[in-house]
């Protein structure tokens, strides 16, 4: 029985399916049939409101395999929505988000999204994921189910990644194009860091800019590799960044919830960020560690198994990381610094930036 048989009633008029290539960029489109724990948007598809969120799109594939591309986005409203549900403890920092993207009930790709801390404000972050669906995965009813759910980090990374990561994440758009049966990714290619993130092969905190195409500064010590190869090589640059600011907390006093109180809180947060940035620049603990002092680990996010990883120092601030895995699926790669002083952790943290990725296109 087709998936759509459970959604329709005798009072519903059928909605025509959208033809390929299809772009879904508004939650008000009639082809967006269902939004589960997703607040529909006008200029965006929607915003996730729970630990997971799903949208059901109606598209006519004609029995052809398709390539799906999803634009995820974290902004100030995302963090506010997260703070209402997570109720962070005092002093808890804003941590990177690890989310998983599913299609037709199966895990397809993962994204790591982390806002960059500026001198006076937090910079928004986009993350792109891309995956292929076989010709038999979208039925005759034309229903495509896209889900954004919390990722499951390994124990060694759980405390460094945000809990309830999917809450507040924006689904800006979903693009679907037809591909030929033999048009599977093939051929080795080397991509720059921004191009690799834009293509969805790797996710290292997200891209910046109005359309999410600039790489910006590094902001996390984790990388998610979505490339389908069994062996992927990443070249990363090691640096130090300001410690993440305190997570936004919902005020308990009534007067702080009013407009004047929110203005006071906003000014206080801006002052905190500016002071933290000034402390980072003046501190002697902001020098990045040498790559030889770093340990690299990798884990398969679908099965939870450890992946074989090797790291080779190229220069004083670059590292070549080779990840080997037995099964396809996203892999989380994390860098840890041995014997990190407590003072340094309060002022700065080690981050990495993908500068080159070698994989099959």
Coordinates of C-alpha atoms in Angstrom, one line a residue:
X1 CA 0.0 0.0 0.0
X2 CA 1.3 3.5 -0.9
X3 CA 2.4 5.8 1.9
X4 CA -0.2 8.4 1.0
X5 CA -3.1 6.0 1.6
X6 CA -2.9 6.8 5.3
X7 CA -3.1 10.6 4.9
X8 CA -6.1 11.1 2.6
X9 CA -9.8 11.3 3.5
X10 CA -12.8 11.4 1.2
X11 CA -13.1 15.1 1.8
X12 CA -9.6 15.9 0.6
X13 CA -9.0 17.1 -3.0
X14 CA -5.8 15.7 -4.5
X15 CA -2.8 18.0 -4.7
X16 CA -0.9 17.7 -8.0
X17 CA 2.7 16.6 -7.6
X18 CA 5.5 19.1 -8.4
X19 CA 7.5 18.2 -11.5
X20 CA 11.3 17.8 -11.5
X21 CA 13.5 19.7 -11.0
X22 CA 11.6 20.9 -7.9
X23 CA 12.5 23.5 -5.3
X24 CA 10.6 23.7 -2.0
X25 CA 11.3 27.0 -0.3
X26 CA 8.0 27.9 1.5
X27 CA 6.0 25.9 4.0
X28 CA 2.8 27.4 2.5
X29 CA 3.2 25.6 -0.8
X30 CA 0.3 23.1 -1.4
X31 CA 2.9 20.4 -2.3
X32 CA 4.1 20.6 1.3
X33 CA 1.5 18.2 2.5
X34 CA 2.4 17.7 6.1
X35 CA 4.7 19.3 8.7
X36 CA 5.2 17.3 11.9
X37 CA 6.8 19.3 14.7
X38 CA 7.9 21.9 12.1
X39 CA 6.5 25.4 12.1
X40 CA 5.8 26.3 8.5
X41 CA 7.5 29.4 7.2
X42 CA 6.7 31.8 4.3
X43 CA 10.2 32.4 2.9
X44 CA 11.6 29.1 4.4
X45 CA 10.2 25.6 4.5
X46 CA 9.9 25.6 8.3
X47 CA 11.6 25.5 11.7
X48 CA 12.0 22.3 13.8
X49 CA 10.1 22.6 17.1
X50 CA 11.0 19.4 18.8
X51 CA 13.7 16.7 19.1
X52 CA 12.8 15.8 15.5
X53 CA 10.8 17.4 12.7
X54 CA 9.5 16.1 9.4
X55 CA 8.0 17.5 6.2
X56 CA 6.2 15.5 3.6
X57 CA 6.7 16.8 0.0
X58 CA 4.8 15.7 -3.1
X59 CA 6.9 15.4 -6.1
X60 CA 6.7 13.4 -9.4
X61 CA 9.9 11.4 -10.0
X62 CA 8.6 9.4 -12.9
X63 CA 10.4 6.3 -11.6
X64 CA 13.8 7.9 -11.8
X65 CA 16.5 8.2 -9.1
X66 CA 16.8 11.6 -7.7
X67 CA 19.3 13.8 -5.8
X68 CA 18.1 15.6 -2.8
X69 CA 19.8 18.8 -1.4
X70 CA 18.8 20.3 1.9
X71 CA 19.8 23.7 3.3
X72 CA 19.8 23.8 7.1
X73 CA 20.3 27.1 9.0
X74 CA 20.9 28.2 12.7
X75 CA 20.3 31.8 13.7
X76 CA 19.4 33.8 16.8
X77 CA 15.8 32.5 16.8
X78 CA 17.1 29.0 16.6
X79 CA 19.0 29.5 19.9
X80 CA 16.1 31.2 21.5
X81 CA 13.8 28.3 20.6
X82 CA 16.4 25.8 21.9
X83 CA 16.7 27.6 25.3
X84 CA 13.0 27.4 25.9
X85 CA 13.0 23.7 25.6
X86 CA 16.4 22.8 26.9
X87 CA 16.4 25.2 29.9
X88 CA 20.2 25.4 30.0
X89 CA 21.9 25.6 33.4
X90 CA 23.7 28.8 34.3
X91 CA 27.1 29.0 32.7
X92 CA 26.4 26.4 30.1
X93 CA 28.0 27.4 26.8
X94 CA 26.4 27.5 23.3
X95 CA 27.7 24.2 21.7
X96 CA 27.9 22.9 18.2
X97 CA 24.8 21.1 16.9
X98 CA 25.0 17.6 15.4
X99 CA 21.8 16.8 13.5
X100 CA 20.9 13.8 11.2
X101 CA 18.9 14.1 8.0
X102 CA 16.6 11.2 7.1
X103 CA 14.6 10.5 4.0
X104 CA 12.0 7.8 3.7
X105 CA 12.8 6.7 7.2
X106 CA 16.5 6.0 6.6
X107 CA 19.5 8.0 7.8
X108 CA 21.1 9.7 4.8
X109 CA 23.6 12.4 6.0
X110 CA 24.6 14.4 9.0
X111 CA 25.4 18.1 9.6
X112 CA 27.4 19.9 12.1
X113 CA 26.2 23.5 12.7
X114 CA 28.0 26.0 14.9
X115 CA 27.5 29.7 15.0
X116 CA 30.7 31.8 14.9
X117 CA 31.4 34.2 17.7
X118 CA 32.1 37.7 16.5
X119 CA 33.2 40.7 18.4
X120 CA 29.7 41.9 19.1
X121 CA 27.3 39.3 17.7
X122 CA 26.9 35.7 16.8
X123 CA 27.1 34.9 13.1
X124 CA 24.5 32.7 11.5
X125 CA 25.5 29.3 10.0
X126 CA 24.2 27.3 7.1
X127 CA 24.9 23.6 6.5
X128 CA 24.2 21.8 3.2
X129 CA 23.6 18.0 2.9
X130 CA 23.1 16.1 -0.3
X131 CA 22.2 12.5 -1.0
X132 CA 20.7 10.2 -3.7
X133 CA 17.5 8.2 -3.6
X134 CA 17.0 5.1 -5.8
X135 CA 14.2 4.9 -8.3
X136 CA 12.2 2.6 -6.0
X137 CA 12.5 4.7 -2.9
X138 CA 9.8 7.2 -4.0
X139 CA 6.6 5.4 -4.7
X140 CA 3.8 6.1 -7.2
X141 CA 2.2 8.4 -4.7
X142 CA 5.1 10.8 -5.0
X143 CA 5.5 11.4 -1.3
X144 CA 9.0 12.2 0.0
X145 CA 9.5 12.4 3.8
X146 CA 12.4 14.6 4.9
X147 CA 13.3 14.5 8.7
X148 CA 15.7 16.4 10.8
X149 CA 16.5 14.6 14.1
X150 CA 19.1 14.8 16.8
X151 CA 22.4 13.1 16.1
X152 CA 23.8 10.5 18.5
X153 CA 27.3 11.5 19.3
X154 CA 29.7 9.0 20.9
X155 CA 30.5 9.2 24.6
X156 CA 33.8 11.0 24.0
X157 CA 32.1 13.8 22.2
X158 CA 28.7 14.0 23.9
X159 CA 29.7 16.7 26.4
X160 CA 31.1 18.9 23.7
X161 CA 28.0 18.8 21.5
X162 CA 24.6 20.4 22.1
X163 CA 21.8 18.3 23.5
X164 CA 18.4 18.6 21.7
X165 CA 20.4 19.8 18.7
X166 CA 17.5 19.7 16.2
X167 CA 15.3 22.2 18.1
X168 CA 15.1 25.5 16.4
X169 CA 17.0 24.5 13.2
X170 CA 15.6 26.1 10.1
X171 CA 14.9 24.1 7.0
X172 CA 15.4 26.8 4.4
X173 CA 14.9 24.8 1.2
X174 CA 14.8 21.3 -0.3
X175 CA 15.9 20.9 -3.9
X176 CA 15.2 17.7 -5.9
X177 CA 16.7 16.9 -9.3
X178 CA 16.5 13.8 -11.4
X179 CA 19.7 11.8 -12.1
X180 CA 20.4 9.0 -14.5
X181 CA 20.7 5.4 -13.3
X182 CA 24.4 5.4 -14.2
X183 CA 25.0 8.9 -12.9
X184 CA 26.4 7.8 -9.5
X185 CA 29.3 9.8 -8.0
X186 CA 32.6 8.7 -9.5
X187 CA 36.0 9.9 -10.2
X188 CA 38.5 11.2 -7.6
X189 CA 38.4 15.0 -7.0
X190 CA 40.0 17.5 -4.7
X191 CA 37.8 20.2 -3.4
X192 CA 38.5 23.3 -1.3
X193 CA 36.9 23.5 2.1
X194 CA 34.0 25.8 1.2
X195 CA 33.3 23.9 -2.0
X196 CA 33.2 20.6 -0.1
X197 CA 30.8 21.9 2.5
X198 CA 28.6 23.5 -0.2
X199 CA 28.5 20.2 -2.1
X200 CA 27.5 18.4 1.1
X201 CA 30.5 16.1 1.2
X202 CA 31.7 17.5 4.6
X203 CA 30.3 19.6 7.4
X204 CA 32.6 21.6 9.6
X205 CA 30.3 24.0 11.4
X206 CA 28.6 25.5 8.5
X207 CA 28.9 28.2 5.9
X208 CA 28.3 31.9 6.4
X209 CA 26.7 34.7 4.4
X210 CA 23.2 35.5 3.3
X211 CA 23.1 32.4 1.0
X212 CA 25.5 30.3 3.1
X213 CA 28.4 30.1 0.6
X214 CA 31.3 31.6 2.5
X215 CA 33.5 29.5 4.8
X216 CA 34.2 32.1 7.5
X217 CA 36.4 31.3 10.4
X218 CA 36.8 27.9 12.0
X219 CA 34.5 27.3 15.0
X220 CA 34.5 23.7 16.1
X221 CA 37.0 20.8 16.6
X222 CA 34.6 18.4 15.0
X223 CA 34.0 17.4 11.3
X224 CA 31.3 15.3 9.8
X225 CA 32.2 13.5 6.6
X226 CA 29.3 12.6 4.3
X227 CA 31.3 11.5 1.2
X228 CA 30.4 8.0 0.2
X229 CA 33.9 6.7 -0.3
X230 CA 35.3 4.0 1.9
X231 CA 38.5 6.1 2.3
X232 CA 38.4 9.9 2.5
X233 CA 41.3 12.3 3.1
X234 CA 40.8 15.7 4.7
X235 CA 43.4 18.4 5.2
X236 CA 42.5 20.6 8.1
X237 CA 44.1 23.7 9.6
X238 CA 44.4 23.9 13.4
X239 CA 43.8 27.2 15.2
X240 CA 42.4 28.6 18.4
X241 CA 39.1 30.5 18.7
X242 CA 37.3 32.2 21.5
X243 CA 35.5 30.0 23.9
X244 CA 31.8 29.7 23.1
X245 CA 29.6 32.2 24.9
X246 CA 27.0 31.3 27.5
X247 CA 23.9 29.9 26.1
X248 CA 20.8 32.1 26.0
X249 CA 18.7 31.5 29.1
X250 CA 15.0 32.5 29.3
X251 CA 14.6 35.1 32.1
X252 CA 12.6 34.1 35.2
X253 CA 11.6 37.6 36.1
X254 CA 8.5 39.0 34.4
X255 CA 10.0 42.5 33.8
X256 CA 12.9 40.9 31.9
X257 CA 10.4 39.3 29.5
X258 CA 9.1 42.7 28.4
X259 CA 10.5 44.7 25.6
X260 CA 12.6 47.0 27.8
X261 CA 14.0 44.0 29.7
X262 CA 14.9 42.2 26.5
X263 CA 16.8 45.3 25.4
X264 CA 18.8 45.3 28.6
X265 CA 19.5 41.6 28.3
X266 CA 20.6 42.0 24.6
X267 CA 23.0 44.8 25.6
X268 CA 24.4 42.7 28.4
X269 CA 25.0 39.8 26.1
X270 CA 26.8 42.0 23.5
X271 CA 29.0 43.4 26.3
X272 CA 29.8 39.8 27.4
X273 CA 30.8 38.8 23.9
X274 CA 33.0 41.9 23.4
X275 CA 34.7 41.3 26.8
X276 CA 35.3 37.6 25.9
X277 CA 36.8 38.5 22.5
X278 CA 39.1 41.1 24.1
X279 CA 40.2 38.6 26.7
X280 CA 40.9 36.1 24.0
X281 CA 43.1 38.5 22.1
X282 CA 45.0 39.6 25.2
X283 CA 45.5 36.2 26.7
X284 CA 48.8 34.2 26.3
X285 CA 46.8 31.0 26.1
X286 CA 45.4 31.6 22.6
X287 CA 48.2 30.0 20.6
X288 CA 47.0 26.9 18.8
X289 CA 48.5 23.6 19.8
X290 CA 51.0 21.8 17.5
X291 CA 49.2 19.0 15.5
X292 CA 51.5 16.4 17.1
X293 CA 49.8 17.2 20.5
X294 CA 46.4 16.3 19.1
X295 CA 44.6 13.0 19.1
X296 CA 42.1 12.2 16.3
X297 CA 39.1 9.9 16.6
X298 CA 36.3 9.0 14.3
X299 CA 33.0 7.1 14.7
X300 CA 30.3 6.0 12.3
X301 CA 27.1 7.9 13.2
X302 CA 24.7 5.3 12.0
X303 CA 26.2 2.2 13.5
X304 CA 28.2 3.8 16.3
X305 CA 31.3 1.8 15.5
X306 CA 34.7 3.3 15.6
X307 CA 36.4 4.0 12.3
X308 CA 40.1 3.6 11.5
X309 CA 41.7 7.1 11.3
X310 CA 45.3 8.2 10.7
X311 CA 46.7 11.7 11.0
X312 CA 49.9 13.0 9.4
X313 CA 51.4 16.4 10.3
X314 CA 52.0 18.6 7.2
X315 CA 53.0 21.9 8.7
X316 CA 52.9 23.5 12.2
X317 CA 49.2 24.2 11.7
X318 CA 47.9 21.6 9.2
X319 CA 47.0 18.0 9.5
X320 CA 46.1 15.3 6.9
X321 CA 43.4 13.1 8.3
X322 CA 42.5 9.8 6.5
X323 CA 39.2 8.1 7.5
X324 CA 38.5 4.5 6.6
X325 CA 35.1 2.9 7.1
X326 CA 33.5 -0.5 6.2
X327 CA 30.0 0.8 5.6
X328 CA 28.6 3.9 4.0
X329 CA 27.1 6.7 6.1
X330 CA 28.2 9.9 7.9
X331 CA 31.3 9.8 10.1
X332 CA 32.1 12.2 13.0
X333 CA 35.7 13.1 13.3
X334 CA 36.9 14.9 16.5
X335 CA 40.2 16.4 17.6
X336 CA 41.2 16.4 21.3
X337 CA 44.2 18.1 22.9
X338 CA 46.2 16.3 25.4
X339 CA 46.7 17.9 28.8
X340 CA 44.7 21.1 28.1
X341 CA 45.2 23.7 30.9
X342 CA 42.0 24.7 32.7
X343 CA 42.7 28.4 32.1
X344 CA 43.0 27.8 28.4
X345 CA 39.6 26.0 28.2
X346 CA 37.9 29.0 29.8
X347 CA 39.5 31.5 27.4
X348 CA 40.0 29.6 24.1
X349 CA 39.4 26.3 22.4
X350 CA 41.0 24.3 19.7
X351 CA 39.2 24.4 16.4
X352 CA 39.8 23.1 12.9
X353 CA 38.9 24.2 9.4
X354 CA 38.7 22.0 6.3
X355 CA 41.0 23.4 3.6
X356 CA 40.9 20.4 1.2
X357 CA 38.9 17.3 0.8
X358 CA 39.8 14.4 -1.5
X359 CA 36.9 12.1 -2.5
X360 CA 34.8 10.9 -5.4
X361 CA 32.4 13.5 -7.0

